[in-house]
Amino acid sequence: MDCEGYRDIAAAHADNQLDEGERREAEAHLAACPRCALAYREQQIVRDLLRARTLLRSAPPGVQRRIAALGEPQGRGAQRVLPRARRRAVLVGLVAASVALLVLPLWRRAHPDLLALMVEDVRAADAGQIPLAVRTSDLDELRAYYRTTGRIEVAEPVADLRPAGFAPVGGGVARVNNVSTTRTVYEGHGAKVVCRRFRADALALPHGGERVGGALVFVVGGVTVRIAREGDTVCCLSSSMPREDFLRLLQAKTGAH
């Protein structure tokens, strides 16, 4: 399954309307594609909003007519032309249109998908395409840069990963909706690590994950993401190196949680 194929069934997947074979194909694709994984989460949000009684309203007449038309034969003796999964996807999309413009943008401002962002960061870093405002291996220079921007609201803007064998390469300020985060790139052991740091109450953190020590660990599309709170700061570390190797090296970092 490719991205185009998944987009056709994303709504049906979120609403548990796929058959077993379709579900297995969809989940295999999501495991390797963070963008479609984000689309799946957004479809789940739309589904939950539609089920919330406080948000239920009558759809506009034009939308109601289009929904009704989905079940009608197309001419005498004709069969329905949409497969079940795609018909369900169109139905959910039409109904969602009546509320999404108002509600979904509000949700996304408050709940960015940090896992998808961290996966994209690592893939850009591995490809040498991540933007760096300052290139330096000096931690003090990086700290000074972040503090002089006036946009970083944490006491310690840089993680010292040198005890784990990762040296800084450079960094920059990256916006997540209206929140400024540090984004520092490190390299070592033949791999890249990206660190985002931000004020602990600034962004919603993802649910689930595996608790390892005081951190939450996720693996998305072959990228390991470790999220830990350090006082008033959240530190998100991600790398495409093998999970066990990455976590073992981070345990060597002095003061790691």
XYZ file of C-alpha atoms in Angstrom:
257
model
C 0.000 0.000 0.000
C 1.257 3.481 -0.884
C 0.302 6.891 0.547
C -2.377 7.539 -2.080
C -3.988 4.201 -1.376
C -3.957 4.819 2.355
C -5.558 8.251 2.015
C -8.533 6.573 0.313
C -9.193 4.421 3.388
C -7.875 6.571 6.264
C -11.352 7.543 7.480
C -12.596 3.963 7.303
C -9.487 2.796 9.197
C -10.049 5.325 11.977
C -13.682 4.195 12.245
C -12.756 0.460 12.382
C -14.516 -0.262 9.076
C -11.689 -2.147 7.299
C -11.675 -5.883 6.826
C -8.792 -7.882 8.293
C -6.649 -7.809 5.149
C -7.106 -4.063 4.633
C -6.335 -3.412 8.299
C -3.060 -5.368 8.152
C -1.963 -3.516 5.006
C -2.881 -0.161 6.549
C -1.008 -0.825 9.788
C 2.075 -2.002 7.917
C 2.044 1.229 5.906
C 1.601 3.424 9.015
C 4.571 1.760 10.696
C 6.813 3.082 7.911
C 5.129 6.407 7.083
C 4.858 9.130 9.778
C 2.851 11.438 7.496
C 0.102 8.861 7.025
C 0.307 8.010 10.731
C -0.448 11.687 11.383
C -3.359 11.544 8.915
C -4.721 8.508 10.772
C -4.598 10.356 14.098
C -6.383 13.333 12.562
C -9.106 11.059 11.233
C -9.501 9.630 14.747
C -9.924 13.172 16.046
C -12.625 13.882 13.466
C -14.373 10.640 14.407
C -14.316 11.511 18.108
C -15.578 15.020 17.422
C -18.454 13.677 15.374
C -19.406 11.358 18.213
C -19.314 14.104 20.842
C -22.912 15.019 21.536
C -22.037 18.642 22.274
C -20.742 19.067 18.726
C -23.599 17.418 16.851
C -25.442 19.666 14.446
C -27.530 19.049 11.359
C -25.460 18.919 8.224
C -26.215 21.533 5.561
C -28.884 20.394 3.034
C -26.306 20.055 0.248
C -24.168 17.731 2.376
C -27.233 15.681 3.354
C -28.144 15.207 -0.323
C -24.634 14.068 -1.188
C -24.610 11.596 1.717
C -27.987 10.188 0.666
C -26.782 9.839 -2.928
C -23.955 7.512 -1.827
C -26.478 4.719 -1.263
C -28.455 5.207 -4.471
C -27.906 3.079 -7.590
C -26.448 5.046 -10.491
C -29.175 4.471 -13.078
C -31.532 1.547 -13.733
C -30.011 -1.765 -12.793
C -26.735 -0.178 -11.791
C -24.740 -1.339 -8.782
C -23.103 0.877 -6.202
C -19.833 2.036 -7.670
C -17.870 2.703 -4.474
C -16.257 -0.142 -2.500
C -17.293 -0.300 1.138
C -14.118 1.225 2.593
C -14.044 4.122 0.124
C -17.786 4.771 0.494
C -17.311 4.971 4.254
C -14.337 7.314 3.785
C -16.376 9.661 1.605
C -19.267 9.594 4.075
C -17.072 10.505 7.038
C -15.314 13.192 5.018
C -18.551 14.860 3.998
C -19.945 14.936 7.514
C -16.628 16.090 8.985
C -16.595 19.054 6.634
C -19.481 20.620 8.559
C -17.429 20.833 11.790
C -13.744 20.523 10.873
C -13.196 24.137 9.816
C -14.192 25.297 13.277
C -13.033 22.552 15.618
C -10.036 20.780 14.101
C -7.812 23.867 13.715
C -8.385 24.637 17.413
C -7.352 21.098 18.386
C -4.252 21.155 16.218
C -3.034 24.421 17.724
C -3.118 22.798 21.155
C -2.081 19.256 20.221
C 0.723 19.070 17.634
C 1.995 15.606 16.767
C 5.434 15.630 18.384
C 6.222 12.081 17.297
C 5.725 12.918 13.618
C 7.823 16.075 14.026
C 10.673 14.172 15.683
C 10.630 11.501 12.979
C 10.780 14.184 10.274
C 13.632 15.910 12.150
C 15.748 12.761 12.204
C 15.136 11.919 8.568
C 16.067 15.455 7.551
C 19.200 15.292 9.724
C 20.223 11.914 8.285
C 19.844 13.380 4.787
C 21.829 16.505 5.705
C 18.807 18.693 5.020
C 17.839 19.977 8.463
C 18.224 23.789 8.720
C 20.825 25.000 11.258
C 20.988 28.666 12.224
C 24.375 28.147 13.862
C 26.924 25.399 13.214
C 29.205 24.689 16.154
C 30.422 21.891 18.413
C 30.677 24.315 21.349
C 27.815 23.895 23.822
C 28.366 27.343 25.328
C 28.080 28.922 21.889
C 24.826 27.081 21.304
C 23.473 28.188 24.703
C 24.386 31.790 23.951
C 22.662 31.621 20.564
C 19.418 30.218 21.979
C 19.330 32.788 24.776
C 19.979 35.742 22.510
C 17.004 34.851 20.298
C 14.663 35.866 23.131
C 12.272 33.070 22.128
C 13.393 30.190 24.350
C 11.765 29.976 27.770
C 13.758 27.193 29.453
C 16.652 27.502 31.879
C 18.845 25.000 30.007
C 18.300 25.134 26.231
C 20.923 22.497 25.309
C 21.288 18.868 26.344
C 24.859 17.695 26.950
C 25.039 14.346 25.175
C 28.837 14.145 25.112
C 28.945 11.504 27.903
C 26.828 9.318 25.605
C 29.279 9.882 22.739
C 27.228 12.412 20.743
C 28.853 15.749 19.868
C 26.762 18.788 18.860
C 26.797 19.862 15.221
C 24.607 22.945 15.462
C 21.071 24.073 16.058
C 18.248 26.499 15.511
C 14.891 27.604 16.851
C 11.946 25.646 15.442
C 8.326 26.700 15.877
C 5.610 24.227 16.845
C 2.386 26.147 16.308
C 2.983 29.210 18.540
C 5.703 27.631 20.697
C 9.431 28.085 20.089
C 11.578 25.008 20.693
C 15.303 24.482 20.492
C 16.325 21.984 17.807
C 19.889 20.769 18.228
C 21.598 18.167 16.053
C 24.294 15.805 17.373
C 26.323 13.065 15.766
C 28.240 10.066 17.027
C 28.447 6.279 16.679
C 27.720 6.690 12.980
C 24.296 8.231 13.590
C 22.517 11.556 14.086
C 20.464 12.577 17.111
C 18.000 15.477 17.168
C 16.969 17.130 20.426
C 13.983 19.446 20.897
C 13.591 21.246 24.231
C 10.686 23.413 25.376
C 8.815 24.568 28.459
C 7.056 21.641 30.133
C 3.582 23.196 30.059
C 3.841 24.564 26.514
C 2.883 21.528 24.422
C 0.765 18.411 24.889
C 2.819 15.211 24.978
C 1.852 12.029 23.120
C 0.028 9.269 24.960
C 1.167 5.689 25.249
C 4.744 4.654 24.686
C 6.921 2.465 26.885
C 8.153 3.851 30.185
C 11.909 3.370 30.507
C 13.207 4.874 33.726
C 11.662 8.316 33.946
C 11.139 8.672 30.183
C 8.575 7.619 27.598
C 9.973 5.785 24.588
C 8.252 5.404 21.207
C 9.384 3.707 17.989
C 7.794 5.149 14.837
C 8.867 4.131 11.353
C 12.242 2.890 12.577
C 12.930 6.077 14.573
C 13.276 5.911 18.366
C 11.908 8.909 20.274
C 12.668 9.403 23.984
C 10.657 12.064 25.832
C 11.591 13.055 29.386
C 10.789 15.906 31.729
C 13.754 17.668 33.322
C 12.395 20.150 35.840
C 10.544 22.855 33.904
C 11.786 21.488 30.567
C 10.720 18.668 28.252
C 13.586 17.051 26.365
C 12.731 15.062 23.206
C 15.569 12.992 21.739
C 15.279 10.978 18.544
C 17.532 8.867 16.344
C 17.258 6.256 13.619
C 19.916 4.081 15.273
C 18.624 0.792 16.763
C 16.424 1.345 19.797
C 18.416 -0.748 22.265
C 21.725 0.836 21.216
C 20.287 4.344 21.460
C 18.807 3.825 24.933
C 21.939 2.098 26.201
C 24.107 5.002 25.109
C 21.747 7.553 26.657
C 21.964 5.736 29.990
C 25.659 6.614 30.018
C 24.774 10.322 29.886
C 25.373 11.911 33.264
C 22.071 12.927 34.818
C 19.907 11.089 32.267
C 16.380 10.380 33.504
